[in-house]
XYZ file of C-alpha atoms in Angstrom:
596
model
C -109.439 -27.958 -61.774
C -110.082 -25.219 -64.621
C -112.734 -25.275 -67.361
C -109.489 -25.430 -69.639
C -107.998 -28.180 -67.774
C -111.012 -30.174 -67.389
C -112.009 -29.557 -71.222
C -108.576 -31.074 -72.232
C -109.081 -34.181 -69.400
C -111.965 -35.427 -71.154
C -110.716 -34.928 -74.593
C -108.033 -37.145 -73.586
C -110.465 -39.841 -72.750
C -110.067 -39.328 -68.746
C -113.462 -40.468 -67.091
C -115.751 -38.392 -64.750
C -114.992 -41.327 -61.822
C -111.142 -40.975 -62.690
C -111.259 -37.287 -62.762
C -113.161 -37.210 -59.460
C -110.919 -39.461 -57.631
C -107.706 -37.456 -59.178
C -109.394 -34.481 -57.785
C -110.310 -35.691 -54.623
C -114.598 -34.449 -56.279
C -117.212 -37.013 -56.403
C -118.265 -38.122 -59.576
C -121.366 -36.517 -59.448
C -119.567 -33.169 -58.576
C -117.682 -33.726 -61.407
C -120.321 -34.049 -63.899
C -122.251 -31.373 -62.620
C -118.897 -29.075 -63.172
C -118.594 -30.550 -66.556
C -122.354 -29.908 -67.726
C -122.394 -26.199 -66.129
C -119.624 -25.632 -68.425
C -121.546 -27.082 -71.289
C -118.713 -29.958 -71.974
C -121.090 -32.593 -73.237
C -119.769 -35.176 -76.064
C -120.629 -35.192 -79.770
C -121.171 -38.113 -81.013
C -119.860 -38.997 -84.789
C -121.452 -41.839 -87.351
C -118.427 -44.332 -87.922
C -118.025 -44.563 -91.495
C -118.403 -47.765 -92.986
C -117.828 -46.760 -96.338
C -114.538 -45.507 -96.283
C -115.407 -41.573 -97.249
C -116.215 -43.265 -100.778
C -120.113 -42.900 -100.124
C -122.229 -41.497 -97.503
C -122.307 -43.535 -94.586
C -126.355 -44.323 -93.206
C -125.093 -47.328 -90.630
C -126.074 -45.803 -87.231
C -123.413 -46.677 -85.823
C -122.018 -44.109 -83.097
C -119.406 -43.442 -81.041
C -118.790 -40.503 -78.569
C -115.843 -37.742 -78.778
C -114.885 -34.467 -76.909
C -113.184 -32.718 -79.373
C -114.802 -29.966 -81.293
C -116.962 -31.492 -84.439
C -120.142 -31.527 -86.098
C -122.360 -33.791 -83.683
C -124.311 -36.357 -86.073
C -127.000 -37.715 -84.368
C -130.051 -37.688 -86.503
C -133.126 -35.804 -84.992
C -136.177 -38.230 -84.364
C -139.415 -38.047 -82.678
C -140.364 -41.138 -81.966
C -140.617 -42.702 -78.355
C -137.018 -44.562 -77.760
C -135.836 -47.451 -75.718
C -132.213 -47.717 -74.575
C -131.237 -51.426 -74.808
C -128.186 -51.846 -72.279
C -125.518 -54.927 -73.655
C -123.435 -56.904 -71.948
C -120.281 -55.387 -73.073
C -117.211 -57.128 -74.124
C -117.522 -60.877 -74.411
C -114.627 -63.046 -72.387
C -114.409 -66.770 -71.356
C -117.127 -66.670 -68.542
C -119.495 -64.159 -69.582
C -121.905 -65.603 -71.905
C -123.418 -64.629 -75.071
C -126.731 -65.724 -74.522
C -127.671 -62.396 -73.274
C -126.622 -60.999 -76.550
C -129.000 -63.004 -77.595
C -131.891 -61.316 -75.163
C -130.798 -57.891 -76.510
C -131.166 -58.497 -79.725
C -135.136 -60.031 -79.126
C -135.891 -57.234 -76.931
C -134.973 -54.911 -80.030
C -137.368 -56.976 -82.633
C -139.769 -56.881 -80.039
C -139.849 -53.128 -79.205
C -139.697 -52.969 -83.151
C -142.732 -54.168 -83.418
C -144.374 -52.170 -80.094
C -143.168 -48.955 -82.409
C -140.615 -47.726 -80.395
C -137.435 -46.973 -81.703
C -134.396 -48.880 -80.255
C -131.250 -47.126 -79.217
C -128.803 -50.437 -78.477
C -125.689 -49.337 -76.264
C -122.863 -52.163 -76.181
C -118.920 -51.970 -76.626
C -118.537 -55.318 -78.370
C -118.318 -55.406 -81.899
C -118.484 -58.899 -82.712
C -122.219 -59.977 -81.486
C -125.374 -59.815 -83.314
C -126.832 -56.831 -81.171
C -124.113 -54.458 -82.581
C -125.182 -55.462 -86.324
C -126.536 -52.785 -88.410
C -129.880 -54.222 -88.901
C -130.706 -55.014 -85.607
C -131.782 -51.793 -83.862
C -132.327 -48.381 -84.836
C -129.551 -46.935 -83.593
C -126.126 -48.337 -82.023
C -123.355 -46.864 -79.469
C -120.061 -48.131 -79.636
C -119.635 -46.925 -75.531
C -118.739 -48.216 -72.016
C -121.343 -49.714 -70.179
C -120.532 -47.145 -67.754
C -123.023 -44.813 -65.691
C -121.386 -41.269 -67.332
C -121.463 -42.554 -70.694
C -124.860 -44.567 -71.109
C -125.971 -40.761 -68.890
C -124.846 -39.276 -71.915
C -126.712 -41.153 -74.629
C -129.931 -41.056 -72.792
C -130.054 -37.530 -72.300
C -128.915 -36.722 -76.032
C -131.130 -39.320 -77.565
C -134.350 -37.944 -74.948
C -135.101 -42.085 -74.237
C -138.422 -42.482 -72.689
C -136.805 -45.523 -70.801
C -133.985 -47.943 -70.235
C -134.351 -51.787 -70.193
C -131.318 -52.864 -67.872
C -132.299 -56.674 -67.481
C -130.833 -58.501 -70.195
C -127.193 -57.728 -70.408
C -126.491 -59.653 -67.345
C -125.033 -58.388 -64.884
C -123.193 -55.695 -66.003
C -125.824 -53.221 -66.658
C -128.008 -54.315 -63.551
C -125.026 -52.907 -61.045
C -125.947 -49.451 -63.193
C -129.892 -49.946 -62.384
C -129.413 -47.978 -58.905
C -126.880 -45.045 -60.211
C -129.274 -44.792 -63.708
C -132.784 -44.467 -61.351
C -130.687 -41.745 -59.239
C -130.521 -39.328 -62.148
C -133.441 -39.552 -63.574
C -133.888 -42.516 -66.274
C -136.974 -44.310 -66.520
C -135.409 -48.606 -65.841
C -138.470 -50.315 -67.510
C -139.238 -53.722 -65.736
C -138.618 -54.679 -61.874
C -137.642 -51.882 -60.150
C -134.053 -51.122 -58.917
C -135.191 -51.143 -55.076
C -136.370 -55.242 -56.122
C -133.048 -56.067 -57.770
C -131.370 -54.396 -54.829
C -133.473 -57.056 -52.337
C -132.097 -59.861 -54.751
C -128.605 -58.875 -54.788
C -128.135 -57.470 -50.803
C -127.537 -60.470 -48.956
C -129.094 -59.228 -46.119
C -132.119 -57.555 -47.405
C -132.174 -61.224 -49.344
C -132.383 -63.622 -46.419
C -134.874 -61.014 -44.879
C -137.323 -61.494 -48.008
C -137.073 -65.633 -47.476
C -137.939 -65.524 -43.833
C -140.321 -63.427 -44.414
C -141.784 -66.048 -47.099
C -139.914 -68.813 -44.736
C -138.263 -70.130 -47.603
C -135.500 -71.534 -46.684
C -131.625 -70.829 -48.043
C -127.919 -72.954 -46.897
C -126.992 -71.506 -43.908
C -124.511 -68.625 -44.291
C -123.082 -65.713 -43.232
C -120.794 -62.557 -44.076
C -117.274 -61.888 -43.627
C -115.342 -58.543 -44.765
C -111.819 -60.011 -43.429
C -110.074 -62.935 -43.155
C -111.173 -63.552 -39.018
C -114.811 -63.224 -39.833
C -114.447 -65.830 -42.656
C -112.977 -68.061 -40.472
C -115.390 -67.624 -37.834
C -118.654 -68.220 -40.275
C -117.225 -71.100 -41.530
C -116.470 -73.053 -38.392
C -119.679 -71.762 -37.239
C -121.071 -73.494 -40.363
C -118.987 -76.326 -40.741
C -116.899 -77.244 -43.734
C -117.151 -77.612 -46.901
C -118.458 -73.771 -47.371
C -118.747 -71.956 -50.570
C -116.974 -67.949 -50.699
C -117.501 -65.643 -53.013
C -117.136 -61.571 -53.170
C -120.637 -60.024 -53.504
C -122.094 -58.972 -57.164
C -119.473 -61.030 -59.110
C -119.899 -62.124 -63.155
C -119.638 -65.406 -64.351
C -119.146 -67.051 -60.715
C -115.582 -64.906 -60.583
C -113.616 -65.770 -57.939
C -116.170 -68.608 -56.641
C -114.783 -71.406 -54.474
C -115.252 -74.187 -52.418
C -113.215 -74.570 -50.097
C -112.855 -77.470 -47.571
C -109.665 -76.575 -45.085
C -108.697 -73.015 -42.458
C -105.568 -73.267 -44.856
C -107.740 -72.972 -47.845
C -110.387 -70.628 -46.580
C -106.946 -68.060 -45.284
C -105.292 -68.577 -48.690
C -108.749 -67.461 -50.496
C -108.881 -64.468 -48.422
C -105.575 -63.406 -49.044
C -105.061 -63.870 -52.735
C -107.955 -64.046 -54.655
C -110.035 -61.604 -53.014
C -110.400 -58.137 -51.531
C -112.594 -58.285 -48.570
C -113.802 -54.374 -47.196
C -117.227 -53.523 -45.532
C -117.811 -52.205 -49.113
C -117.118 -55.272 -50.620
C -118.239 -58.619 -48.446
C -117.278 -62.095 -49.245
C -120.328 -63.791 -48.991
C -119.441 -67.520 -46.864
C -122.173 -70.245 -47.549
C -122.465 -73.973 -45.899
C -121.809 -75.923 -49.176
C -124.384 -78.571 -49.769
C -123.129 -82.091 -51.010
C -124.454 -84.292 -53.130
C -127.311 -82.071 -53.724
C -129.253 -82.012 -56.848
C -129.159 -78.528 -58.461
C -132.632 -76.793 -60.459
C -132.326 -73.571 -62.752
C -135.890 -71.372 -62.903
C -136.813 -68.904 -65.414
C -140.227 -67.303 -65.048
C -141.672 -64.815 -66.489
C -144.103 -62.270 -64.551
C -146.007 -58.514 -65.140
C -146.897 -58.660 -61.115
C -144.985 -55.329 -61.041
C -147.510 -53.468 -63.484
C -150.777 -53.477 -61.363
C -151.388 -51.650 -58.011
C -152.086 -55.231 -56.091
C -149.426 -57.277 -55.694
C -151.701 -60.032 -55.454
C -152.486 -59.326 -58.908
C -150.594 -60.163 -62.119
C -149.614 -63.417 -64.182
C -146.621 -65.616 -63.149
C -145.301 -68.531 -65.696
C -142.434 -70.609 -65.283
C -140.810 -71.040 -68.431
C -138.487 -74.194 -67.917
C -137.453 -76.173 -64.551
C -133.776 -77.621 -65.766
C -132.570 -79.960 -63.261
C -128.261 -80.094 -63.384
C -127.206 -83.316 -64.194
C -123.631 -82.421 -62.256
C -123.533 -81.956 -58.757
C -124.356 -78.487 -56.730
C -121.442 -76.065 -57.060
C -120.695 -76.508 -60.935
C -121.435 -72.899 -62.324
C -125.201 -73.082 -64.363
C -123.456 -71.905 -67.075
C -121.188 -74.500 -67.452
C -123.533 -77.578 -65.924
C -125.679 -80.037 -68.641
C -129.208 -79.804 -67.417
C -132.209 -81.685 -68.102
C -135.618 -80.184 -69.296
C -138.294 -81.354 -67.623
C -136.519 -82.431 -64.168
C -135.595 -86.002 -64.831
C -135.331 -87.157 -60.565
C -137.146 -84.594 -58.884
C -140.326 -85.633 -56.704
C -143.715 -84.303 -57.890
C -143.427 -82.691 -54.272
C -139.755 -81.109 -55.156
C -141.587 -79.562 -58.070
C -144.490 -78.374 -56.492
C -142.406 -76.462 -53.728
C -140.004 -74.834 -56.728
C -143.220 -73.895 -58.361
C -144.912 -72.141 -54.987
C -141.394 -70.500 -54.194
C -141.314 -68.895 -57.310
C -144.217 -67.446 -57.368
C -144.221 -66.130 -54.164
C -140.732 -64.523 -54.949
C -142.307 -63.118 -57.736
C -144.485 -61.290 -56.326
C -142.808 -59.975 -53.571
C -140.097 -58.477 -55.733
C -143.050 -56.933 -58.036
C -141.419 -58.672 -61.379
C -141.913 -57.049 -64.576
C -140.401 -59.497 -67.005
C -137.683 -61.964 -66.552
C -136.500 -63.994 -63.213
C -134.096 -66.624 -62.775
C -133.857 -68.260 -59.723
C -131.131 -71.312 -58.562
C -132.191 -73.773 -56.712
C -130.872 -76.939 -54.625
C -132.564 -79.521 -53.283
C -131.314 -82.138 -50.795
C -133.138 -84.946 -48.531
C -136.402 -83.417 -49.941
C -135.821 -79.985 -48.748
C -135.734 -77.302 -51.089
C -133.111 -74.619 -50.642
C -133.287 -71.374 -52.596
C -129.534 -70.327 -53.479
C -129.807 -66.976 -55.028
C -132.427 -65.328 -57.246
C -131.851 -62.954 -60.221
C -134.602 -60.589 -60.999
C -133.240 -60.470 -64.983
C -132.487 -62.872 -68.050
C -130.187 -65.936 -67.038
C -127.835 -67.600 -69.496
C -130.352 -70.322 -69.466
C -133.156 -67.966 -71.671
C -132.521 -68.924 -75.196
C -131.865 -72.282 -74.049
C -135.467 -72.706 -72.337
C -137.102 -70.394 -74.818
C -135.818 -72.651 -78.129
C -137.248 -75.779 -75.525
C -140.365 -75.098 -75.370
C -141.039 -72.746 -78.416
C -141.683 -69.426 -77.150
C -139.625 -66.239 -77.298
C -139.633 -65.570 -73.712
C -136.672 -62.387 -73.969
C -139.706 -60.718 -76.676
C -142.270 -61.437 -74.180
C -140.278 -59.908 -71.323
C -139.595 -57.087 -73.172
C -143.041 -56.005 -74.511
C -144.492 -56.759 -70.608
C -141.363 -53.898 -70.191
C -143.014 -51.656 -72.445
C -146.317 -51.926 -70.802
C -148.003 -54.889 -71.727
C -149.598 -57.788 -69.497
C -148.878 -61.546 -70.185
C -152.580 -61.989 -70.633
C -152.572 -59.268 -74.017
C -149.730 -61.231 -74.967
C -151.623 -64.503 -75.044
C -148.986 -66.608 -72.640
C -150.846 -67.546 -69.332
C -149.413 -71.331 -68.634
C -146.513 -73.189 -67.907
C -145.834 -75.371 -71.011
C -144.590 -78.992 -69.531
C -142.720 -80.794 -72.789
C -143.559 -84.147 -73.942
C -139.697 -84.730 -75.000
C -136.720 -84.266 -73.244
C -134.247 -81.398 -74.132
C -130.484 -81.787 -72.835
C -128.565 -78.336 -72.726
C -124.567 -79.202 -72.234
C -121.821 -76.858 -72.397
C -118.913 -76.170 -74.863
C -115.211 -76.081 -73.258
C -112.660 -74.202 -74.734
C -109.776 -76.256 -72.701
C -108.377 -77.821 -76.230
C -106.955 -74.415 -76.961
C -105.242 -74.018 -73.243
C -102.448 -76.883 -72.802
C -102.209 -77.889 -69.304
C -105.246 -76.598 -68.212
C -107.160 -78.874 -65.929
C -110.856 -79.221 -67.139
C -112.463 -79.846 -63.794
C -115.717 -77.518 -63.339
C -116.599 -75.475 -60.447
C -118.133 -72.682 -59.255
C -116.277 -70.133 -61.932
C -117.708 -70.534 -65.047
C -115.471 -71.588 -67.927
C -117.595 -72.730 -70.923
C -117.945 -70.559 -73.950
C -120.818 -71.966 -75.818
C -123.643 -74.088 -75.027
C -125.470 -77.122 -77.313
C -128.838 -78.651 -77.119
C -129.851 -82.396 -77.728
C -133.628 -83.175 -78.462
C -135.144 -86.381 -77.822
C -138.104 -88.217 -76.711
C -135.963 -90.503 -75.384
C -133.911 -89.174 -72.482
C -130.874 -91.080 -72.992
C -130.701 -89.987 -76.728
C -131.203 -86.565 -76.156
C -128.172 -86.117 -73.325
C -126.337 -88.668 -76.052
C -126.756 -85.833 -78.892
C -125.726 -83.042 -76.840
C -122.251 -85.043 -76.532
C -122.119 -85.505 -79.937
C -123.368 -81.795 -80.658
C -120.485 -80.836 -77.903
C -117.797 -82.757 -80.099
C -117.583 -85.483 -77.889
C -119.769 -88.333 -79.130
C -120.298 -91.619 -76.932
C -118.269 -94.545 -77.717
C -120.644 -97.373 -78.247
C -117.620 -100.001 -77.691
C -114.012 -100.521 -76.234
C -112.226 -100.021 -72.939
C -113.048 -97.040 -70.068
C -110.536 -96.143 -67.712
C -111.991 -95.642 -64.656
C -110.668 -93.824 -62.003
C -112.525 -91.986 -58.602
C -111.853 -90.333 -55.408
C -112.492 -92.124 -52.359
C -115.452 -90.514 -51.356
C -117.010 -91.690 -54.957
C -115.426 -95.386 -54.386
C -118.557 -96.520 -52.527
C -120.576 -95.770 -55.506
C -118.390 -96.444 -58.504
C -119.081 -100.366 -59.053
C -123.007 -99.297 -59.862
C -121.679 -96.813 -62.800
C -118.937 -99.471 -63.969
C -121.515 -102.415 -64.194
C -123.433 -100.407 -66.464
C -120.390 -100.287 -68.854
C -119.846 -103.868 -68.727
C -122.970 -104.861 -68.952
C -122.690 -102.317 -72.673
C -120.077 -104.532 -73.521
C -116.814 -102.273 -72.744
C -113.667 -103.472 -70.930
C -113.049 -101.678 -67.495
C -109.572 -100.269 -66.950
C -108.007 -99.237 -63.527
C -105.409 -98.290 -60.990
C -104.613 -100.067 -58.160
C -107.743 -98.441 -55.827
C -110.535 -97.922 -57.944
C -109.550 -101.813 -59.357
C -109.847 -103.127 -56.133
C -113.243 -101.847 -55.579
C -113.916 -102.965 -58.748
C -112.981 -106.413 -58.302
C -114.267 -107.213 -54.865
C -118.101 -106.149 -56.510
C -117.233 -108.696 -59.095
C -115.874 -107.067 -62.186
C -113.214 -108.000 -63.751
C -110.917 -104.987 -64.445
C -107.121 -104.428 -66.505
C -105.372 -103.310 -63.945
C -102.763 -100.669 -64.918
C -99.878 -98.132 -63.231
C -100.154 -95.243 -61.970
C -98.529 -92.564 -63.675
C -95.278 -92.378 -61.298
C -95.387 -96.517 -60.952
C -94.209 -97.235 -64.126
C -95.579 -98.048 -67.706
C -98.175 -98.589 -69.756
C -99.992 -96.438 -67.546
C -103.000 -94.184 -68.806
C -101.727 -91.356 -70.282
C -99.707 -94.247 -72.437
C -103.260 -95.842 -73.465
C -105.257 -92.428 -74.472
C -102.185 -91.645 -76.594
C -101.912 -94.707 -78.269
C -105.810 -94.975 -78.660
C -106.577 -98.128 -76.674
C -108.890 -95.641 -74.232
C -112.311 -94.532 -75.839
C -114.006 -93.629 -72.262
C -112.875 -91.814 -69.053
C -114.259 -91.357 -65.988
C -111.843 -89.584 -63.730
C -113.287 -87.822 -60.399
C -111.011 -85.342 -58.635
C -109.847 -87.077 -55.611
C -109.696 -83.470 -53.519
C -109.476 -79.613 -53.912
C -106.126 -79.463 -55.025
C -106.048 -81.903 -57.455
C -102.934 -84.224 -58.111
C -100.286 -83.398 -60.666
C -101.175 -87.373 -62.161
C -105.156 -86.728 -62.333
C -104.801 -83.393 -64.128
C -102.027 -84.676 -66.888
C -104.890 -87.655 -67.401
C -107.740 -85.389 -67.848
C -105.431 -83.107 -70.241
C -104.395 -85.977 -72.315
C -108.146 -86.666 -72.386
C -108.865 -83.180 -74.284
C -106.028 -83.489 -76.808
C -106.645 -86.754 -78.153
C -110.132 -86.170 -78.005
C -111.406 -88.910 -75.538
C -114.631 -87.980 -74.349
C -114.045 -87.790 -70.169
C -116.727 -87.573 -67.577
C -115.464 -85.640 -64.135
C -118.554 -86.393 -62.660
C -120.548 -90.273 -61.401
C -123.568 -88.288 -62.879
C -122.525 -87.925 -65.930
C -120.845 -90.870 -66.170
C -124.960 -92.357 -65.556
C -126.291 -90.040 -67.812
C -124.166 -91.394 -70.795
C -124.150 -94.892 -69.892
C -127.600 -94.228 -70.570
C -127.525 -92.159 -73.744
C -125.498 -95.252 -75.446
C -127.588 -97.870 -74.231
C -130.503 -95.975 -75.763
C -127.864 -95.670 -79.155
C -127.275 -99.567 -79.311
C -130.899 -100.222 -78.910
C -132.794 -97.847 -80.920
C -130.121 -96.131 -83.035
C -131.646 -92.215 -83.007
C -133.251 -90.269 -85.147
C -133.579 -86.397 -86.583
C -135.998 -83.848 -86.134
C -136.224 -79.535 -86.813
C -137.071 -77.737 -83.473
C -140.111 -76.914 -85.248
C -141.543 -80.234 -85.170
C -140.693 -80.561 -81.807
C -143.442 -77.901 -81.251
């Protein structure tokens, strides 16, 4: 590798990492070569006036080939912003939403705010919203680059998700300043080892579990734990390649197909915990900024308690805010957990912590020392801006300056539920799991708790029928409890509808159901129904992990004629609810302001 050589690689676009691995280098060698020979990038405004006028956007991006470099000289104290990069089905934009408040909020600290993000359609990357903008990889060489040219006096890496945290480590290692928890703290919160060490040490207890790196080991941990188990690769986005799995033959075709197991890269096996009642955390601490860890403010922000079962993906779950089931005692525990997680990672800013609680033992799942999806969400809740507040105890103030010392508790209920984007995927089934799918979220407000989960459907586009006929149909594990959710339908005023199982059920608790064929028995059957209308609920629970060919072609026809369909017996509660409260009361309108 020659200075010419390498001079022309990186004008071609080749990276340090690919260079390295090309060259059998490091990448660290690599860049060391490359800044000896003074090959650094220029970096050149994009011109968003067409070479009619002189540009002023700060918008840059980065280039190797021999220009004028025009970056502005400045001398004020600067804070790189990390995004969350490109935007897909899975990754959600609420963190945008944190980057942009932590760039108002530094604003207003004085600092200038350098905003590095490679998606071009979010609010962070307008012009107005920080001082300066990089159209660059979230990538260690590149945001390397920008710090060093810019001189940043730190780097906030906590509210892009999780793409910029799995930098914190590499950033720290060459010298920039992370502002909030440390590196070493997110480290404890994302090794699984150094993880379950931290909760014993608290003895907080988490699902038994274990770690595989090939398909034997899996199979081992998970007879060792006992079926159903949950598997997942280690520092994944958006739940990626997250699965329960209930079979050997299930657990070996997981291994094989959707996942590359090394020592590098362990699949992390957990006992899966049924019919447990999921909780969502996000506190807010500035432990990290004094000398005593005893020391320091802690606030919880919002408890949201799922309203599907454990295993759906928190960003794609409706949750409740306050808990709506919990036991004072449940609560109490979450609260004392919290904290003392808090303070043993030394939190400076944002933590989000999962939750799930079953036969009144409370089970932490995983904690992230960052912003969740759930942050604008809780924030909007309760009224307070909890990404600004994070990001000024970043910059070096306490929670105490900043005037917010105590949990606030609602008086009124606040139902997040998520927006699907299955109508525009024919023949996708709409079940939810661990991967998340949604790509949007809406809130419903309410003091009444059936009301508020009932506007979230309607905010979702998929209001509550408040008459007609529901199709019910469950798997036989939910059979034992299906009569209780029906007779609340009935007792509405709605017509139950059935196959042969689920009617049977039906009818020997008393109901009287229109019993209908199955979809290879012959016709009408319910695919027949939703077309022609004559459905206006469905309740449809998946009747195994591999769901039948019948039950997906159902809950697709169910999307396109725009039925509304609950997958879950907990939903199907939650809205029998929401339109009694309708028929009685009717509901009303508020502004979020009032609400606070």
């Amino acid at each position: 590798m020659n200075p010419e050589l390498l001079a022309r690689a990186k004008s071609l676009g080749f990276s340090d990492r690919q260079i390295a691995h090309l060259t059998g280098q490091t990448e660290a060698g690599v860049r060391a070569r490359r800044k000896q020979l003074g090959l650094v990038p220029g970096y050149r405004l994009v011109d968003t006036c067409a070479a009619e006028f002189e540009a002023y956007t700060p918008y840059y991006y980065s280039s190797y080939d021999r220009g004028d470099d025009e970056v502005r000289p400045s001398a004020h104290r600067k804070v790189m912003i990390l995004g969350g990069g490109p935007n897909r089905i899975g990754q959600g934009i609420e963190f945008d939403y944190c980057c942009v408040h932590a760039a108002f909020a530094l604003k207003e600290e004085g600092f200038e705010t350098i905003m590095v993000n490679s998606n071009p359609e979010t609010v962070s990357t307008d012009y107005d919203t920080s001082d300066r903008l990089y159209f660059e990889p979230l990538t260690l060489e590149d945001v390397l680059n920008i710090y060093e040219r810019e001189r940043c006096w730190g780097a906030i890496a906590q509210f892009g998700g999780q793409t910029p945290l799995n930098l914190a480590l590499g950033l720290q290692a060459n010298g920039v300043n992370i502002l909030g928890t440390t590196p070493q703290s997110i480290e404890i919160a994302e090794d699984r080892e150094l993880f379950a060490a931290m909760l014993r040490r608290l003895n907080i207890p988490q699902p038994p579990n274990g770690i595989a790196t090939n398909e034997d080991e899996a199979l081992a941990v998970a007879r060792q734990l006992g079926y159903p188990v949950l598997v997942r690769p280690s520092f994944v986005l958006g739940g990626r390649a997250m699965q329960i799995v209930f079979s050997d033959a299930e657990l070996r075709h997981y291994m094989r197909y959707a996942v590359e197991a090394s020592p590098e890269r362990p699949v992390l096996v957990d006992k899966f915990l049924e019919d447990a009642t999921e909780v969502d955390v996000d506190c807010i601490a500035d432990v990290g900024r004094f000398d005593d860890p005893a020391q320091g403010t802690i606030v919880i922000g919002g408890l949201l308690e799922h309203i599907e079962f454990a295993g759906v993906h928190s960003g794609d779950a409706a949750m409740v805010l306050p808990p709506h089931t919990l036991t004072p005692a449940a609560i109490q525990t979450i609260r004392e957990y919290t904290h003392a997680m808090a303070r043993e990672l030394r939190v400076v800013g944002l933590m989000n912590v999962q939750y799930a609680v079953k036969d009144a033992t409370v089970y932490v799942l995983e904690v992230n020392p960052r912003a969740s999806r759930t942050v604008p969400f809780v924030s909007k809740a309760i009224g307070v801006p909890l990404a600004k507040l994070a990001a000024k105890v970043m910059a070096g103030k306490t929670l105490g300056e900043l005037g917010f010392t105590r949990e606030i508790w609602p008086d009124y209920w606040a139902v997040k539920e998520s927006v699907f984007p299955f109508n525009r995927f024919p023949g996708q089934d709409i079940l939810l799991s661990p991967e998340m799918r949604s790509t949007g979220e809406v809130m419903g407000l309410d003091a009444d708790l059936g009301i508020a989960y009932a506007k979230s459907q309607m905010a979702a586009g998929s209001p509550p029928p408040l008459e007609g006929r529901v199709f019910v149909s469950v798997s036989d594990a939910d059979k034992p409890k299906v009569a209780e959710i029906a007779r609340l339908y009935v007792d509405l005023g709605f017509e139950l509808v059935a196959t042969g199982g689920t009617a049977r059920v039906l009818e020997e608790a008393g109901l009287r159901v229109r019993r209908i064929f199955k979809l290879q028995e012959g016709r009408p059957h319910a695919v027949d129904l939703l077309i022609n209308r004559e459905i206006q609920l469905v309740i449809n629970t998946p009747s195994g992990q591999a769901p039948r060919a019948d039950e997906v072609k159902i809950r697709t026809t169910a999307v396109y004629t725009g039925t509304p369909i609950m997958t879950t017996l907990s939903g199907a509660r939650a809205l029998a609810l929401g339109i009694a409260a309708l028929k009685r009361q009717g509901y009303g309108v508020k502004t979020l302001q009032e609400y606070h």
